[in-house]
mmCIF file of C-alpha atoms and ligand atoms in Angstrom:
data_model
loop_
_atom_site.group_PDB
_atom_site.id
_atom_site.type_symbol
_atom_site.label_atom_id
_atom_site.label_comp_id
_atom_site.label_asym_id
_atom_site.label_seq_id
_atom_site.Cartn_x
_atom_site.Cartn_y
_atom_site.Cartn_z
ATOM 1 C CA MET M 1 0.000 0.000 0.000
ATOM 2 C CA ARG M 2 2.866 2.376 0.765
ATOM 3 C CA ASN M 3 3.718 2.726 -2.918
ATOM 4 C CA THR M 4 0.133 3.314 -3.892
ATOM 5 C CA LEU M 5 -0.261 5.917 -1.175
ATOM 6 C CA ASN M 6 2.959 7.647 -2.262
ATOM 7 C CA TYR M 7 1.652 7.756 -5.792
ATOM 8 C CA PHE M 8 -1.494 9.504 -4.539
ATOM 9 C CA TYR M 9 0.563 11.933 -2.404
ATOM 10 C CA ASP M 10 2.605 12.824 -5.510
ATOM 11 C CA GLN M 11 -0.345 13.252 -7.808
ATOM 12 C CA LEU M 12 -2.523 15.258 -5.446
ATOM 13 C CA ALA M 13 0.072 17.331 -3.573
ATOM 14 C CA GLY M 14 -1.047 20.940 -3.185
ATOM 15 C CA ILE M 15 -4.665 20.038 -3.935
ATOM 16 C CA TYR M 16 -5.557 18.161 -0.776
ATOM 17 C CA SER M 17 -3.945 17.746 2.661
ATOM 18 C CA ARG M 18 -2.089 14.508 3.399
ATOM 19 C CA ASN M 19 -4.956 13.258 5.555
ATOM 20 C CA GLU M 20 -7.444 13.958 2.811
ATOM 21 C CA ILE M 21 -5.216 12.263 0.235
ATOM 22 C CA GLN M 22 -5.022 9.201 2.444
ATOM 23 C CA SER M 23 -8.784 8.844 2.681
ATOM 24 C CA ILE M 24 -9.201 9.577 -1.032
ATOM 25 C CA CYS M 25 -6.635 6.851 -1.772
ATOM 26 C CA PHE M 26 -8.623 4.329 0.280
ATOM 27 C CA MET M 27 -11.902 5.266 -1.344
ATOM 28 C CA VAL M 28 -10.420 5.007 -4.823
ATOM 29 C CA MET M 29 -8.669 1.702 -4.223
ATOM 30 C CA GLN M 30 -11.710 0.169 -2.575
ATOM 31 C CA ASN M 31 -13.779 1.269 -5.514
ATOM 32 C CA LEU M 32 -11.228 0.007 -8.010
ATOM 33 C CA CYS M 33 -10.254 -3.327 -6.476
ATOM 34 C CA GLY M 34 -13.160 -3.920 -4.115
ATOM 35 C CA CYS M 35 -10.776 -4.778 -1.283
ATOM 36 C CA THR M 36 -11.080 -3.834 2.376
ATOM 37 C CA LYS M 37 -8.978 -1.208 4.134
ATOM 38 C CA ALA M 38 -7.168 -3.969 6.034
ATOM 39 C CA ALA M 39 -6.253 -5.810 2.852
ATOM 40 C CA LEU M 40 -5.038 -2.574 1.328
ATOM 41 C CA PHE M 41 -2.821 -1.901 4.318
ATOM 42 C CA ALA M 42 -1.437 -5.412 4.285
ATOM 43 C CA ALA M 43 -0.333 -5.228 0.650
ATOM 44 C CA ASP M 44 2.893 -3.335 0.072
ATOM 45 C CA THR M 45 2.202 -2.861 -3.603
ATOM 46 C CA LEU M 46 -0.873 -3.543 -5.628
ATOM 47 C CA SER M 47 -0.846 -5.050 -9.049
ATOM 48 C CA LEU M 48 -3.595 -3.589 -11.149
ATOM 49 C CA THR M 49 -5.020 -5.037 -14.313
ATOM 50 C CA GLU M 50 -4.726 -2.920 -17.432
ATOM 51 C CA GLU M 51 -8.350 -1.975 -17.154
ATOM 52 C CA GLN M 52 -7.993 -0.960 -13.489
ATOM 53 C CA GLN M 53 -4.908 1.067 -14.356
ATOM 54 C CA SER M 54 -6.714 3.005 -17.036
ATOM 55 C CA ARG M 55 -9.667 3.645 -14.704
ATOM 56 C CA LEU M 56 -7.212 4.869 -12.092
ATOM 57 C CA ASN M 57 -5.667 7.265 -14.615
ATOM 58 C CA SER M 58 -8.975 8.799 -15.534
ATOM 59 C CA LEU M 59 -10.047 9.004 -11.882
ATOM 60 C CA MET M 60 -6.790 10.765 -11.075
ATOM 61 C CA GLU M 61 -7.355 13.310 -13.833
ATOM 62 C CA ARG M 62 -10.755 14.164 -12.379
ATOM 63 C CA LEU M 63 -9.329 14.361 -8.858
ATOM 64 C CA GLN M 64 -6.662 16.759 -10.115
ATOM 65 C CA LYS M 65 -9.434 18.987 -11.439
ATOM 66 C CA LYS M 66 -10.705 19.050 -7.837
ATOM 67 C CA GLU M 67 -13.845 17.035 -8.489
ATOM 68 C CA PRO M 68 -14.868 15.523 -5.135
ATOM 69 C CA ILE M 69 -14.111 11.812 -4.894
ATOM 70 C CA GLN M 70 -17.667 11.145 -3.709
ATOM 71 C CA TYR M 71 -19.087 12.495 -6.976
ATOM 72 C CA ILE M 72 -16.555 10.551 -9.027
ATOM 73 C CA ILE M 73 -17.388 7.215 -7.446
ATOM 74 C CA GLY M 74 -21.050 8.209 -6.995
ATOM 75 C CA HIS M 75 -21.479 7.406 -3.342
ATOM 76 C CA CYS M 76 -20.417 8.237 0.202
ATOM 77 C CA HIS M 77 -20.805 7.000 3.741
ATOM 78 C CA PHE M 78 -22.963 8.840 6.218
ATOM 79 C CA PHE M 79 -23.288 7.498 9.751
ATOM 80 C CA ASP M 80 -23.289 3.811 8.890
ATOM 81 C CA ILE M 81 -25.238 3.952 5.678
ATOM 82 C CA ASN M 82 -24.212 4.105 2.057
ATOM 83 C CA LEU M 83 -25.675 6.918 -0.012
ATOM 84 C CA GLU M 84 -25.679 7.732 -3.681
ATOM 85 C CA VAL M 85 -24.479 11.288 -4.277
ATOM 86 C CA ASN M 86 -24.295 13.323 -7.460
ATOM 87 C CA ARG M 87 -23.923 16.959 -8.382
ATOM 88 C CA ASN M 88 -27.566 17.665 -7.543
ATOM 89 C CA VAL M 89 -27.000 17.066 -3.837
ATOM 90 C CA LEU M 90 -24.472 18.195 -1.257
ATOM 91 C CA ILE M 91 -22.014 15.619 -0.053
ATOM 92 C CA PRO M 92 -23.138 15.066 3.555
ATOM 93 C CA ARG M 93 -20.725 16.573 6.078
ATOM 94 C CA PRO M 94 -19.550 15.085 9.385
ATOM 95 C CA GLU M 95 -21.263 17.989 11.170
ATOM 96 C CA THR M 96 -24.591 16.680 9.911
ATOM 97 C CA GLU M 97 -23.763 13.270 11.380
ATOM 98 C CA GLU M 98 -23.393 15.058 14.701
ATOM 99 C CA LEU M 99 -26.828 16.617 14.261
ATOM 100 C CA VAL M 100 -28.371 13.200 13.587
ATOM 101 C CA GLU M 101 -26.582 11.759 16.603
ATOM 102 C CA TRP M 102 -27.983 14.534 18.799
ATOM 103 C CA ILE M 103 -31.538 13.907 17.588
ATOM 104 C CA LEU M 104 -31.234 10.146 18.148
ATOM 105 C CA LYS M 105 -29.823 10.545 21.671
ATOM 106 C CA ASP M 106 -32.308 13.248 22.534
ATOM 107 C CA ASN M 107 -35.384 11.322 21.424
ATOM 108 C CA ILE M 108 -35.399 7.830 22.831
ATOM 109 C CA GLN M 109 -39.108 7.261 22.226
ATOM 110 C CA LYS M 110 -39.764 4.584 19.614
ATOM 111 C CA GLU M 111 -42.741 6.197 17.922
ATOM 112 C CA GLY M 112 -43.304 9.658 16.569
ATOM 113 C CA SER M 113 -43.055 11.724 13.446
ATOM 114 C CA LEU M 114 -40.283 13.717 11.846
ATOM 115 C CA PHE M 115 -40.079 16.116 8.934
ATOM 116 C CA ASP M 116 -36.708 16.813 7.292
ATOM 117 C CA ILE M 117 -36.763 20.066 5.333
ATOM 118 C CA CYS M 118 -34.134 20.615 2.587
ATOM 119 C CA THR M 119 -33.313 16.912 2.631
ATOM 120 C CA GLY M 120 -30.847 16.846 -0.306
ATOM 121 C CA SER M 121 -29.470 13.303 -0.527
ATOM 122 C CA GLY M 122 -31.936 12.293 2.209
ATOM 123 C CA CYS M 123 -29.113 11.640 4.668
ATOM 124 C CA ILE M 124 -30.872 12.923 7.805
ATOM 125 C CA ALA M 125 -34.316 11.452 7.083
ATOM 126 C CA ILE M 126 -32.954 8.047 6.043
ATOM 127 C CA THR M 127 -30.590 7.639 8.997
ATOM 128 C CA ILE M 128 -33.315 8.524 11.469
ATOM 129 C CA LYS M 129 -35.808 6.159 9.832
ATOM 130 C CA LYS M 130 -33.152 3.437 9.916
ATOM 131 C CA TYR M 131 -32.692 3.828 13.676
ATOM 132 C CA LYS M 132 -36.349 4.541 14.396
ATOM 133 C CA PRO M 133 -38.303 2.297 12.055
ATOM 134 C CA ASN M 134 -41.582 3.081 13.829
ATOM 135 C CA PHE M 135 -41.253 6.798 13.163
ATOM 136 C CA GLN M 136 -43.282 8.369 10.363
ATOM 137 C CA VAL M 137 -40.655 10.241 8.376
ATOM 138 C CA SER M 138 -41.283 12.843 5.684
ATOM 139 C CA ALA M 139 -38.709 14.790 3.704
ATOM 140 C CA LEU M 140 -38.890 17.854 1.487
ATOM 141 C CA ASP M 141 -36.665 19.498 -1.087
ATOM 142 C CA LEU M 142 -37.127 22.112 -3.769
ATOM 143 C CA SER M 143 -34.961 20.271 -6.274
ATOM 144 C CA GLU M 144 -36.669 17.488 -8.205
ATOM 145 C CA GLU M 145 -33.280 15.953 -8.929
ATOM 146 C CA ALA M 146 -32.440 15.938 -5.218
ATOM 147 C CA ILE M 147 -35.789 14.306 -4.410
ATOM 148 C CA ALA M 148 -35.155 11.650 -7.076
ATOM 149 C CA THR M 149 -31.736 10.934 -5.533
ATOM 150 C CA ALA M 150 -33.149 10.847 -1.999
ATOM 151 C CA LYS M 151 -35.892 8.433 -3.135
ATOM 152 C CA ARG M 152 -33.307 6.067 -4.600
ATOM 153 C CA ASN M 153 -31.313 6.308 -1.360
ATOM 154 C CA ALA M 154 -34.393 5.536 0.726
ATOM 155 C CA GLU M 155 -35.184 2.515 -1.437
ATOM 156 C CA GLU M 156 -31.617 1.282 -1.395
ATOM 157 C CA ASN M 157 -31.612 1.504 2.411
ATOM 158 C CA GLU M 158 -35.084 -0.011 2.672
ATOM 159 C CA CYS M 159 -36.632 3.013 4.336
ATOM 160 C CA GLU M 160 -40.192 4.097 3.831
ATOM 161 C CA ILE M 161 -40.220 7.860 3.646
ATOM 162 C CA ARG M 162 -42.782 10.252 2.226
ATOM 163 C CA PHE M 163 -41.118 12.728 -0.131
ATOM 164 C CA ILE M 164 -42.462 16.147 -1.015
ATOM 165 C CA THR M 165 -41.122 18.474 -3.708
ATOM 166 C CA ASP M 166 -41.778 22.031 -2.595
ATOM 167 C CA ASP M 167 -40.233 25.392 -1.786
ATOM 168 C CA ILE M 168 -40.233 25.919 1.970
ATOM 169 C CA LEU M 169 -39.959 29.675 1.345
ATOM 170 C CA ALA M 170 -43.319 29.593 -0.486
ATOM 171 C CA PRO M 171 -44.919 26.199 0.196
ATOM 172 C CA GLN M 172 -47.746 24.955 -1.988
ATOM 173 C CA ASN M 173 -47.832 21.192 -1.511
ATOM 174 C CA ILE M 174 -47.723 20.877 2.274
ATOM 175 C CA ASN M 175 -50.839 19.856 4.163
ATOM 176 C CA GLU M 176 -51.841 20.644 7.740
ATOM 177 C CA GLU M 177 -50.106 17.588 9.206
ATOM 178 C CA LYS M 178 -48.172 18.119 12.437
ATOM 179 C CA TYR M 179 -44.879 16.577 13.499
ATOM 180 C CA ASP M 180 -43.062 15.797 16.745
ATOM 181 C CA ILE M 181 -39.721 16.786 15.270
ATOM 182 C CA ILE M 182 -38.785 19.128 12.446
ATOM 183 C CA VAL M 183 -35.164 19.118 11.339
ATOM 184 C CA SER M 184 -33.312 21.050 8.687
ATOM 185 C CA ASN M 185 -29.834 21.624 7.326
ATOM 186 C CA PRO M 186 -30.788 24.457 4.985
ATOM 187 C CA PRO M 187 -28.489 26.629 2.865
ATOM 188 C CA TYR M 188 -26.600 28.908 5.270
ATOM 189 C CA VAL M 189 -23.306 29.967 3.705
ATOM 190 C CA MET M 190 -23.251 33.708 3.023
ATOM 191 C CA GLU M 191 -22.198 34.808 -0.464
ATOM 192 C CA LYS M 192 -19.365 36.783 1.119
ATOM 193 C CA GLU M 193 -17.972 33.583 2.625
ATOM 194 C CA LYS M 194 -17.251 32.192 -0.855
ATOM 195 C CA ALA M 195 -13.765 33.715 -0.735
ATOM 196 C CA GLN M 196 -12.727 31.222 1.973
ATOM 197 C CA MET M 197 -14.165 28.185 0.249
ATOM 198 C CA GLU M 198 -12.355 25.478 -1.672
ATOM 199 C CA ALA M 199 -12.712 24.906 -5.410
ATOM 200 C CA ASN M 200 -13.935 21.342 -4.870
ATOM 201 C CA VAL M 201 -17.018 22.789 -3.142
ATOM 202 C CA LEU M 202 -17.503 25.936 -5.242
ATOM 203 C CA GLU M 203 -17.109 24.332 -8.631
ATOM 204 C CA TYR M 204 -18.907 21.042 -8.062
ATOM 205 C CA GLU M 205 -21.475 21.202 -5.275
ATOM 206 C CA PRO M 206 -24.958 22.650 -5.916
ATOM 207 C CA ALA M 207 -24.947 26.383 -5.115
ATOM 208 C CA MET M 208 -28.667 26.296 -4.319
ATOM 209 C CA ALA M 209 -27.939 23.968 -1.397
ATOM 210 C CA LEU M 210 -25.231 26.207 0.016
ATOM 211 C CA PHE M 211 -25.715 29.917 -0.410
ATOM 212 C CA VAL M 212 -27.901 32.607 1.062
ATOM 213 C CA PRO M 213 -27.760 36.374 0.487
ATOM 214 C CA ASN M 214 -25.437 38.402 2.746
ATOM 215 C CA GLU M 215 -28.353 40.689 3.655
ATOM 216 C CA ASN M 216 -30.683 37.865 4.684
ATOM 217 C CA PRO M 217 -28.626 34.865 5.810
ATOM 218 C CA LEU M 218 -31.347 33.450 8.075
ATOM 219 C CA VAL M 219 -34.057 33.423 5.413
ATOM 220 C CA PHE M 220 -34.542 29.630 5.721
ATOM 221 C CA TYR M 221 -34.442 29.639 9.528
ATOM 222 C CA GLU M 222 -37.100 32.308 9.633
ATOM 223 C CA ALA M 223 -39.371 30.423 7.226
ATOM 224 C CA ILE M 224 -38.862 27.006 8.840
ATOM 225 C CA GLY M 225 -39.237 28.481 12.342
ATOM 226 C CA LYS M 226 -42.525 30.050 11.292
ATOM 227 C CA PHE M 227 -43.626 26.788 9.672
ATOM 228 C CA GLY M 228 -42.799 24.918 12.898
ATOM 229 C CA LEU M 229 -45.097 27.186 14.908
ATOM 230 C CA THR M 230 -48.080 25.718 13.046
ATOM 231 C CA HIS M 231 -46.700 22.270 12.106
ATOM 232 C CA LEU M 232 -45.110 21.057 15.339
ATOM 233 C CA ASN M 233 -47.122 19.170 17.907
ATOM 234 C CA ASP M 234 -47.299 20.692 21.362
ATOM 235 C CA GLY M 235 -44.027 19.783 23.067
ATOM 236 C CA GLY M 236 -42.424 19.291 19.645
ATOM 237 C CA LYS M 237 -38.807 20.064 18.817
ATOM 238 C CA LEU M 238 -37.086 21.933 16.040
ATOM 239 C CA TYR M 239 -33.463 21.099 15.152
ATOM 240 C CA PHE M 240 -31.167 22.938 12.756
ATOM 241 C CA GLU M 241 -27.639 22.780 11.504
ATOM 242 C CA ILE M 242 -26.413 26.373 11.527
ATOM 243 C CA ASN M 243 -23.723 28.716 10.281
ATOM 244 C CA GLU M 244 -21.061 28.863 12.998
ATOM 245 C CA ALA M 245 -20.923 32.656 12.662
ATOM 246 C CA LEU M 246 -24.656 33.119 13.261
ATOM 247 C CA GLY M 247 -25.336 31.141 16.448
ATOM 248 C CA LYS M 248 -26.503 34.111 18.545
ATOM 249 C CA GLU M 249 -28.619 35.561 15.728
ATOM 250 C CA THR M 250 -30.309 32.219 15.052
ATOM 251 C CA GLN M 251 -31.003 31.743 18.753
ATOM 252 C CA GLU M 252 -32.529 35.216 19.048
ATOM 253 C CA LEU M 253 -34.658 34.688 15.948
ATOM 254 C CA LEU M 254 -36.188 31.473 17.322
ATOM 255 C CA GLU M 255 -36.759 33.013 20.764
ATOM 256 C CA LYS M 256 -38.506 35.957 19.141
ATOM 257 C CA GLN M 257 -40.721 33.566 17.187
ATOM 258 C CA GLY M 258 -41.919 32.091 20.490
ATOM 259 C CA TYR M 259 -39.757 28.981 20.899
ATOM 260 C CA GLN M 260 -38.525 27.970 24.338
ATOM 261 C CA GLU M 261 -35.258 26.563 25.663
ATOM 262 C CA VAL M 262 -33.405 27.505 22.486
ATOM 263 C CA THR M 263 -30.080 25.719 22.882
ATOM 264 C CA LEU M 264 -26.902 26.006 20.820
ATOM 265 C CA LYS M 265 -24.583 23.022 20.469
ATOM 266 C CA LYS M 266 -21.006 22.981 19.262
ATOM 267 C CA ASP M 267 -19.539 20.543 16.754
ATOM 268 C CA ILE M 268 -16.355 18.556 17.380
ATOM 269 C CA PHE M 269 -14.336 21.539 16.175
ATOM 270 C CA GLY M 270 -15.829 23.669 18.953
ATOM 271 C CA LYS M 271 -17.976 25.741 16.594
ATOM 272 C CA ASP M 272 -21.632 26.670 17.113
ATOM 273 C CA ARG M 273 -23.142 24.241 14.605
ATOM 274 C CA MET M 274 -26.524 23.055 15.830
ATOM 275 C CA ILE M 275 -29.535 24.467 17.590
ATOM 276 C CA ARG M 276 -32.602 22.980 19.251
ATOM 277 C CA ALA M 277 -35.827 24.756 20.121
ATOM 278 C CA LEU M 278 -38.972 23.560 21.892
ATOM 279 C CA ILE M 279 -42.536 24.608 21.458
ATOM 280 C CA ASN M 280 -45.015 24.486 24.324
ATOM 281 C CA ARG M 281 -48.153 26.373 23.568
HETATM 282 N N1 LIG V 301 -21.366 22.930 5.991
HETATM 283 C C1 LIG V 301 -21.514 23.058 4.572
HETATM 284 C C2 LIG V 301 -20.247 23.661 3.974
HETATM 285 O O1 LIG V 301 -19.464 24.239 4.649
HETATM 286 C C3 LIG V 301 -22.709 23.937 4.248
HETATM 287 C C4 LIG V 301 -23.988 23.235 4.482
HETATM 288 C C5 LIG V 301 -25.155 24.118 4.279
HETATM 289 O O2 LIG V 301 -25.114 25.208 3.684
HETATM 290 N N2 LIG V 301 -26.216 23.665 4.763
HETATM 291 O O3 LIG V 301 -19.991 23.516 2.792
#
């Protein structure tokens, strides 16, 4: 494996960090040879067939153009599930795994209902349904392509989820149904933050899933908060992933809307990344 890894370090130097290159190398080699991480480690060198070698070359070219490895191989891991991803959906982030973990730990009841707004690949809705099979889970997205991807992911993971295509900023297809939990990881990156972002995100991931205007960065939080006031059961909970720079503002917004016990939670990097709010009428 050392030689293979060195080859990846050489080819991708300056594009990704060494840690990133290492995980990319594993993902590529697993995809190419179908072997486990342990087997890869055990082998000092790998002999590739001609066909594998030519696939590796074309993969490497795409990696050098900063295309995310998850889009190249067409899937990723989230929590302990496998998800199809493509350029219509964000590649789920580890921070979102932390949000799912919080919801699962915080809600030990077996039955209930959950609505995931801006579902993208379906990562949040599917993981929760997987761990709480007796929950009624619904998921919404504006993008038809995202909904189609999320549906395939739900099927692949044998999860029954109701999908709705709609714009949460101007909903037309949502009925009066109420939920115990509403969760969302909406777009929250301000346009002005683009300058600090990497090309692999900017050039390949869907802008509509990422960006909000500088002047109105909480537009989705405001709309979903308002929606929750009429679509959460009494005692229901609202969970969000948030922009680390807007923790206080998001908290104040939800308090102003009438939510109680609005609590910020940090991610493993110590950044304000999640928020929970309760509604008791
Ligand atoms: N955390 C993601 C990023 O930094 C953004 C996710 C989102 O906008 N919901 O790319």
